[in-house]
Short mmCIF file of C-alpha atoms in Angstrom, two decimals:
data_model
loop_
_atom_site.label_atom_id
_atom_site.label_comp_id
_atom_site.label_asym_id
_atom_site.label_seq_id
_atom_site.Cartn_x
_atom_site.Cartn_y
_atom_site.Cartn_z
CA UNK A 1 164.85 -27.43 50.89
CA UNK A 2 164.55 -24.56 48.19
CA UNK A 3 161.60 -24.32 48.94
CA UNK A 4 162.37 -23.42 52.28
CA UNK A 5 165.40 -21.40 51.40
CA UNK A 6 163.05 -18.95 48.88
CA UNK A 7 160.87 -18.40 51.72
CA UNK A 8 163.79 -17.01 54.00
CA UNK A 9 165.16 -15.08 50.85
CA UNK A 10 161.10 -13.37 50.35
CA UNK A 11 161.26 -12.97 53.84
CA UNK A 12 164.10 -10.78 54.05
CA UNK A 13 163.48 -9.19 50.80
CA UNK A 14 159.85 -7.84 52.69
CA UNK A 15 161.85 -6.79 55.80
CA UNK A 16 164.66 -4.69 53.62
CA UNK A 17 161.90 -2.88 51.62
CA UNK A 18 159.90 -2.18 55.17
CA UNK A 19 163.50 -0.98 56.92
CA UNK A 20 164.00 1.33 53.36
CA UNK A 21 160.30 2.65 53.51
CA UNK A 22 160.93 3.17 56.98
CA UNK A 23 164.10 5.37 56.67
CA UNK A 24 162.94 7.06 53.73
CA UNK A 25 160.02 8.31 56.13
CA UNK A 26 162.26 9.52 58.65
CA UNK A 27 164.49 11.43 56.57
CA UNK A 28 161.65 14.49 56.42
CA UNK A 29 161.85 14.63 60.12
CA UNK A 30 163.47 17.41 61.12
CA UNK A 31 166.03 17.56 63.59
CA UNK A 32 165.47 20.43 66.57
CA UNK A 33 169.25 21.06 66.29
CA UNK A 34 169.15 22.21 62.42
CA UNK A 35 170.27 25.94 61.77
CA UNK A 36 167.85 26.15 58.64
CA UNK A 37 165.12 24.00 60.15
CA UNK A 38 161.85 23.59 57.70
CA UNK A 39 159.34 21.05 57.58
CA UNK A 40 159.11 18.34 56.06
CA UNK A 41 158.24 18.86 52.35
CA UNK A 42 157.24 22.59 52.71
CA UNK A 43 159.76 24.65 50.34
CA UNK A 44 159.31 28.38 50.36
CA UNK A 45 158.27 29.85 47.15
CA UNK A 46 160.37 33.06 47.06
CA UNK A 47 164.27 33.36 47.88
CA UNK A 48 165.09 32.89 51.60
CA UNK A 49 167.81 36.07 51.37
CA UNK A 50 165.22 38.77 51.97
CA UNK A 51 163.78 36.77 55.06
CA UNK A 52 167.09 36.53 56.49
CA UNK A 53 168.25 40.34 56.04
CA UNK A 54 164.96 40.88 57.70
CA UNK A 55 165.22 38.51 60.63
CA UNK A 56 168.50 40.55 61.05
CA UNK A 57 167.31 43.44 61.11
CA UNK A 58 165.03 42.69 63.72
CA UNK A 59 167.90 41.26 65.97
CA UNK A 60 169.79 44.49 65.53
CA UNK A 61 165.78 46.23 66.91
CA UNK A 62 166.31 44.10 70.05
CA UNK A 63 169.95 44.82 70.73
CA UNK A 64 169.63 48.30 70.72
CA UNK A 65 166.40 48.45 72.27
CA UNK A 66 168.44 46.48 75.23
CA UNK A 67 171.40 48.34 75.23
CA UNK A 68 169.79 51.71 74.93
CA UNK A 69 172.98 53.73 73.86
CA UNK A 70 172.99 57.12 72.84
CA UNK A 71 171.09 57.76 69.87
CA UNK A 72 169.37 54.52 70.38
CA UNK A 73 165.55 56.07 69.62
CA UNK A 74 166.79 57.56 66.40
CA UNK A 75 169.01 53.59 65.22
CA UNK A 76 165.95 51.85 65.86
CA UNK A 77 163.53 53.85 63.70
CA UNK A 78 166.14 54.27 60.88
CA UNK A 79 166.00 50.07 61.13
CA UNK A 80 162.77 50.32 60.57
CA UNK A 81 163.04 52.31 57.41
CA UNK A 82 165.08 49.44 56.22
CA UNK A 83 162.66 46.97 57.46
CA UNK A 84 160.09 48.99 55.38
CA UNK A 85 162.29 48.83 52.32
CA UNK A 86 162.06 45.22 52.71
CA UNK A 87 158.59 45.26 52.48
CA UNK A 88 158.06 44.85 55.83
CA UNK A 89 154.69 46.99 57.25
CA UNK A 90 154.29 48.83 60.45
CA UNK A 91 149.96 48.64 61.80
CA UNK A 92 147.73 51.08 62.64
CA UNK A 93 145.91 49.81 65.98
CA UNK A 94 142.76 49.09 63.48
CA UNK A 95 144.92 46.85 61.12
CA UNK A 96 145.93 45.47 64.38
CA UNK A 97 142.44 44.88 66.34
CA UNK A 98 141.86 42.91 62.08
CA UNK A 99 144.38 40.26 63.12
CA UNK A 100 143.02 40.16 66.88
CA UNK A 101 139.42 39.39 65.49
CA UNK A 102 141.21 36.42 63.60
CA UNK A 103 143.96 34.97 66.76
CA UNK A 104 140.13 34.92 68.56
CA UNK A 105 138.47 32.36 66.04
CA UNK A 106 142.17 29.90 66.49
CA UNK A 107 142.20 30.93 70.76
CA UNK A 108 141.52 27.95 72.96
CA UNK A 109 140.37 30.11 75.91
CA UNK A 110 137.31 31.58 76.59
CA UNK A 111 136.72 33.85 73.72
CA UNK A 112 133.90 35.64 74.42
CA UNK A 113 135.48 37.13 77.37
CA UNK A 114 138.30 38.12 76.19
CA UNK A 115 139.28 41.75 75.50
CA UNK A 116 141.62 43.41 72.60
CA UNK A 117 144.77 44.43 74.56
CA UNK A 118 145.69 48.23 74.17
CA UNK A 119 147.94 48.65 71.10
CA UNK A 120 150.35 51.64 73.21
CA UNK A 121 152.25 48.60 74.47
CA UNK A 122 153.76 46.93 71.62
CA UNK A 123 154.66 47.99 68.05
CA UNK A 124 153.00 45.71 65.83
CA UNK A 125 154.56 44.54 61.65
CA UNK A 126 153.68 42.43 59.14
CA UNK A 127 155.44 40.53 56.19
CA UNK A 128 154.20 38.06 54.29
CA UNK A 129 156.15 34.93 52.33
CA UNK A 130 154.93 32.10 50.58
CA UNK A 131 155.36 28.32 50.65
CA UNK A 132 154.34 24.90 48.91
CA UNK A 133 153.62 21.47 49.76
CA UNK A 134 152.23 19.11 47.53
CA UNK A 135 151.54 21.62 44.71
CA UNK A 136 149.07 24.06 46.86
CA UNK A 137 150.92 27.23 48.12
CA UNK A 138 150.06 28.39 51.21
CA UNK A 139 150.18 32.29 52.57
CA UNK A 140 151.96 33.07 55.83
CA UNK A 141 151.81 36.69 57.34
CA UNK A 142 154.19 36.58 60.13
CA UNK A 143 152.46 39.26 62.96
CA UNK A 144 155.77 40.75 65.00
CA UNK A 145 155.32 42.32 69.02
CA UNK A 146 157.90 44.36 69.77
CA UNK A 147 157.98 46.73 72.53
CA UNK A 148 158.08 50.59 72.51
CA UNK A 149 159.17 53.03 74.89
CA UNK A 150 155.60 51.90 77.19
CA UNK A 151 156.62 49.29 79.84
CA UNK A 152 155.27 45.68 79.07
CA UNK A 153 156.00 42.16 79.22
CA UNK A 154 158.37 42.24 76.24
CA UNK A 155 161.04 44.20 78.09
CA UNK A 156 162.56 45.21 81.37
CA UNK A 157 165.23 45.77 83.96
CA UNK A 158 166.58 43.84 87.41
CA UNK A 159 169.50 45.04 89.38
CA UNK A 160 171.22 42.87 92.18
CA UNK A 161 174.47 43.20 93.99
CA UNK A 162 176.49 40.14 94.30
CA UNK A 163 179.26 39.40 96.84
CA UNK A 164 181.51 37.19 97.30
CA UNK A 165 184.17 36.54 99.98
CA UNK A 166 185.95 33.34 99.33
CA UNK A 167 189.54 33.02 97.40
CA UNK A 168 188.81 32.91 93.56
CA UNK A 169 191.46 32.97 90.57
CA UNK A 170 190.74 35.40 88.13
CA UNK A 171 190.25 33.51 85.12
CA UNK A 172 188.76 30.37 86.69
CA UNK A 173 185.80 31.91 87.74
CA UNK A 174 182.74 34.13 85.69
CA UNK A 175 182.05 37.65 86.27
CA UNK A 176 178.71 37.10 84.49
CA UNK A 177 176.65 34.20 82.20
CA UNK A 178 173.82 33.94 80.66
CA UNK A 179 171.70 30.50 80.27
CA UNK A 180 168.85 30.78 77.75
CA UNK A 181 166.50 27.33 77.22
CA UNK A 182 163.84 26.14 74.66
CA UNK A 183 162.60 23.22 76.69
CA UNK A 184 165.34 21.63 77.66
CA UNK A 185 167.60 22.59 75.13
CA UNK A 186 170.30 24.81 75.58
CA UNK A 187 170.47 27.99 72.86
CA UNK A 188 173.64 28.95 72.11
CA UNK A 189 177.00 28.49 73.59
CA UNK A 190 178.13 29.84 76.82
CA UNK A 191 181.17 30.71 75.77
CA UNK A 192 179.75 33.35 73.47
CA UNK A 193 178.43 35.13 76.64
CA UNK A 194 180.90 34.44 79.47
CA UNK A 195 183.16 36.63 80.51
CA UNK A 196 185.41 35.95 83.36
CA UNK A 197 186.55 38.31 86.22
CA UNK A 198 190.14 38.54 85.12
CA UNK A 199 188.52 39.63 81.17
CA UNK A 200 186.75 42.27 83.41
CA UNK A 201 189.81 43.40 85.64
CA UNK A 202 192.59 43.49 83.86
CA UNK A 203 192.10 46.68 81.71
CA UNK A 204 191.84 48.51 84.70
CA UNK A 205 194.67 47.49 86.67
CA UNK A 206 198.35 49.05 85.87
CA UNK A 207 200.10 46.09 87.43
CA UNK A 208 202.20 43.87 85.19
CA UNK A 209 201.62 41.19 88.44
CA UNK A 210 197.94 41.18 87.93
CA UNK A 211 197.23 37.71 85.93
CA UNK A 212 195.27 34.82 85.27
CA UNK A 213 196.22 32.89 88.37
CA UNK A 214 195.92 35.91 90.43
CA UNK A 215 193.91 35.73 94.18
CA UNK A 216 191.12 38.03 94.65
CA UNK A 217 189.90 37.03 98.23
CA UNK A 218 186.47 39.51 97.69
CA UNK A 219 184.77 41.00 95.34
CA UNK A 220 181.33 42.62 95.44
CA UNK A 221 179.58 43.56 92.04
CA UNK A 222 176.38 45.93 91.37
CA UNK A 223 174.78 44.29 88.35
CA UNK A 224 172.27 45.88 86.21
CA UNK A 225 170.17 43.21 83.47
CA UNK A 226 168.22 44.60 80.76
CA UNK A 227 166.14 42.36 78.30
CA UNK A 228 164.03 42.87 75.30
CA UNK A 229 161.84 40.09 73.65
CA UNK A 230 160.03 39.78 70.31
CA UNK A 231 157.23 37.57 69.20
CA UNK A 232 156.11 36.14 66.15
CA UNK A 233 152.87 35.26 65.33
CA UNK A 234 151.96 33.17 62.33
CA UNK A 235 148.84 33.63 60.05
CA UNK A 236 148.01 30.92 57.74
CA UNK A 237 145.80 30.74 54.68
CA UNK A 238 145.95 29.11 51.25
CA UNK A 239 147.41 31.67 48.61
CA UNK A 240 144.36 33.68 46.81
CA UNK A 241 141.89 33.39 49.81
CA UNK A 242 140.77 36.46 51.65
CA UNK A 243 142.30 37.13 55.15
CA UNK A 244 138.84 36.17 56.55
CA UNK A 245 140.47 32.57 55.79
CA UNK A 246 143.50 33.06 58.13
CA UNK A 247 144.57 30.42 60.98
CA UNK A 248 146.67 32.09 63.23
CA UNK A 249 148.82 28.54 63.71
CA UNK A 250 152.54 29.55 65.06
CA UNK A 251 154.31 31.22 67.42
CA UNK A 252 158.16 31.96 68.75
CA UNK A 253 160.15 34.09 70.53
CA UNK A 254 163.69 35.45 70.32
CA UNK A 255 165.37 37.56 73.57
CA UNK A 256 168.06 40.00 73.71
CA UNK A 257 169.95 42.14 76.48
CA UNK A 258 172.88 43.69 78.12
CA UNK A 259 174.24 43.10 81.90
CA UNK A 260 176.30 45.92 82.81
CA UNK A 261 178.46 46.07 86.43
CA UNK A 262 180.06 48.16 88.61
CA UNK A 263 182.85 46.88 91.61
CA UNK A 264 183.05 49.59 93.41
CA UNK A 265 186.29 48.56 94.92
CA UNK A 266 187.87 45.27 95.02
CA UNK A 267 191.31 43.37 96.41
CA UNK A 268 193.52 41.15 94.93
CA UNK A 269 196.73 39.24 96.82
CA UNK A 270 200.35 39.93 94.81
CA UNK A 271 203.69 37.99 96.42
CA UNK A 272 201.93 37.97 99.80
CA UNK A 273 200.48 41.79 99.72
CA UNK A 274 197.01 42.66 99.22
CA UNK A 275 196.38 45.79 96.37
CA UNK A 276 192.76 47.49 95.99
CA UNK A 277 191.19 49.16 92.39
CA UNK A 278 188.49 50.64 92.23
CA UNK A 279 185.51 52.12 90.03
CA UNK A 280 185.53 49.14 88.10
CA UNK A 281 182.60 49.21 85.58
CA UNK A 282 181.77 47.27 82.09
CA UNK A 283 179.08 45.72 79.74
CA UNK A 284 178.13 42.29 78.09
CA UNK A 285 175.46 41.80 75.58
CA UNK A 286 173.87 38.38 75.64
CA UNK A 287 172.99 38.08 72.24
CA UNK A 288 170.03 37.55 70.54
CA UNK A 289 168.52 34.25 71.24
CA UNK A 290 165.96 33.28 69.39
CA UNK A 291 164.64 29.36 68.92
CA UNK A 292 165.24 26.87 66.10
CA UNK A 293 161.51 27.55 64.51
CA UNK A 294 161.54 31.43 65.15
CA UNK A 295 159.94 32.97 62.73
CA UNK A 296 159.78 30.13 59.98
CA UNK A 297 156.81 30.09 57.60
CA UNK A 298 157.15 26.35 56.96
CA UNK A 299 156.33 25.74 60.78
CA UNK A 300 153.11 27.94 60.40
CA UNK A 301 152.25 26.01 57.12
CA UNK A 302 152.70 22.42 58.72
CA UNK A 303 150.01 23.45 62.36
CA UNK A 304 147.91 24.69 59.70
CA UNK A 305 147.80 21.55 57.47
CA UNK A 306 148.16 19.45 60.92
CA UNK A 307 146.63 20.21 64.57
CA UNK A 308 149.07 17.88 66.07
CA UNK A 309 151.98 19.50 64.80
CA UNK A 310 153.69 22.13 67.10
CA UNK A 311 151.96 25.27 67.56
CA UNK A 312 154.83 26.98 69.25
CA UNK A 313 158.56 27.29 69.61
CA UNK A 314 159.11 29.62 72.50
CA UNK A 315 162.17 30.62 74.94
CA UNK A 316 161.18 29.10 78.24
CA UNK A 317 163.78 30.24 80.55
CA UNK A 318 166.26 33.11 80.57
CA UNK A 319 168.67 33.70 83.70
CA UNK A 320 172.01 36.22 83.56
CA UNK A 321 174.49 34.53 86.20
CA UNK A 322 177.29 36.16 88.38
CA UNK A 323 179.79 35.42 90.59
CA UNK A 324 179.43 31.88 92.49
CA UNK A 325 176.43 30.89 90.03
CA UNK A 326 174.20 33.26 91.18
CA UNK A 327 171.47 34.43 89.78
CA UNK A 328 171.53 38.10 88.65
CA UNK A 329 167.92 38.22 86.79
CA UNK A 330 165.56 35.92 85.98
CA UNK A 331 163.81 36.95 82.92
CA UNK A 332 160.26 36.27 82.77
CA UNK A 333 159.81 35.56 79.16
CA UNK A 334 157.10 36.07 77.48
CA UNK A 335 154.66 32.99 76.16
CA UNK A 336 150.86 34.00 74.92
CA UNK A 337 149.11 31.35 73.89
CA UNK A 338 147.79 33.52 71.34
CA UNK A 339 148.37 37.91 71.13
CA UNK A 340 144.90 38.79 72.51
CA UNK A 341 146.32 37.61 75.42
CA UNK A 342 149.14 39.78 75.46
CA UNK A 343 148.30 42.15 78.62
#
């Protein structure tokens, strides 16, 4: 009977240790939701603050590129004077055509064919952080697209006009929206970029009537998207090596823009009359939306030490909404599989 007994106790003893071994395993995984997502057991070797002033920085590059206010030429260069200060360094097209020579040795196309894309298109930086795992430290020289005043796939414009002609209330229904995906993950929240059509009315009508339950039975809107988009590519090598040793292993994405509208004229129903504005116009910036792994060495570091770990961490779909859940724009983001693609 003991004997039996000290075999059940073993037994579960084995299973506990497995379940502990197991869990301890799982805590260096990672969840996709994380704000500060690195991977497991890859610790950068310098202080995260300049990284982040820098990602910042180039947010604030892709808002005003979007939003092209005046004076915008003259913001972005000063911001990248700071970037500079950072240590952050803008390419000549032959430092550029360097790291082309290198994304062609970690391309899975056909190589031999392809052909170094024009540098006018893009303005090409470089940074480069440090990280450890295991002891070794590992070199990452992050490789930033962003676009210049040349058209290309990182930016553009759509217009559309939108009407509708069914009985809305002004605050139940959205002037505009934005939906931005990884996957199938959602990035951000709406209600950061949702404005409704009584937010967008209500400054310019001079009626003390005009409120949240209020009728508007039409309303037709001229929309206007603009979009910019960034990408970061990932160079990987172990600390001391020469470039010649560089993996390109990682890329992401982040998007930015501004919808702007005008109503030219629209009606809204008070105590049984019908009252008419018009010249209504306004702006919304969708923010800049970038994924979980954008720009993060330690997701560079981890494809290099594994091939089956991600090799990307791209924005996949990008659509502005109006009125009625329309679509305004579509954005068609931007997703090289390595930058000598980049037409």
């Amino acid at each position: 009977m003991l004997h039996k007994l000290w075999a059940k106790v073993k037994k579960g003893m084995v299973l506990s240790t497995l379940i502990c071994l197991m869990l301890m395993s799982f805590s260096g995984v990672v969840s996709a939701n994380s704000d500060e997502m690195t991977s497991s057991g890859i610790q950068p070797l310098q202080s995260s603050s300049i990284d982040e002033q820098i990602n910042k920085i180039y947010e604030k590059r892709g808002l005003v590129l979007a939003q092209k206010k005046e004076g915008y030429l003259e913001e972005y260069d000063r911001l990248g004077k700071e970037l500079e200060s950072l240590g952050v360094e803008f390419l000549s097209p032959s430092q550029v055509e360097e790291k082309m020579e290198i994304a062609k040795k970690s391309y899975n196309g056909f190589s031999p064919q392809v052909i170094i894309p024009a540098n006018g298109k893009y303005t090409w930086s470089s940074i480069r952080n440090s990280w450890v795992k295991n002891g070794v430290t590992y070199e990452v020289q992050h490789l930033t697209a962003e676009s210049n005043s040349n058209a290309s796939i990182l930016k553009g414009t759509q217009a559309k006009v939108i009407q509708s002609s069914i009985n809305l209330q002004a605050a139940s229904v959205n002037l505009v929206t934005s939906l931005i995906k990884e996957g199938a993950t959602e990035l951000g929240k709406p209600i950061d970029v949702t404005i409704t059509i009584y937010d967008a009315l209500k400054s310019f009508v001079n009626d003390a009537n005009f409120g949240r339950t209020t009728i508007i039975p039409d309303i037709t809107t001229n929309y206007t998207v603009s979009w910019y988009q960034n990408i970061d590519f990932m160079y990987v090598k172990k600390q001391g090596e020469s470039d010649n040793n560089q993996e390109l292993t990682f890329m992401s994405s982040a998007v930015a823009g501004e919808t702007t509208w005008v109503i030219p004229t629209f009606n809204y129903k008070v105590s049984g009359a019908t009252k008419s504005v018009k010249n209504v116009v306004g702006s919304n910036t969708f923010n800049y939306y970038n994924t979980v792994a954008h720009r993060n060495g330690s997701m560079g570091v981890a494809a290099y030490l594994n091939p089956s770990a991600a090799r990307n961490a791209y924005v996949t779909y990008a659509a502005i909404i109006g009125v009625g859940g329309k679509n305004i724009g579509l954005i068609p983001v931007a997703t090289p599989a390595s930058p000598v693609v980049m037409p």
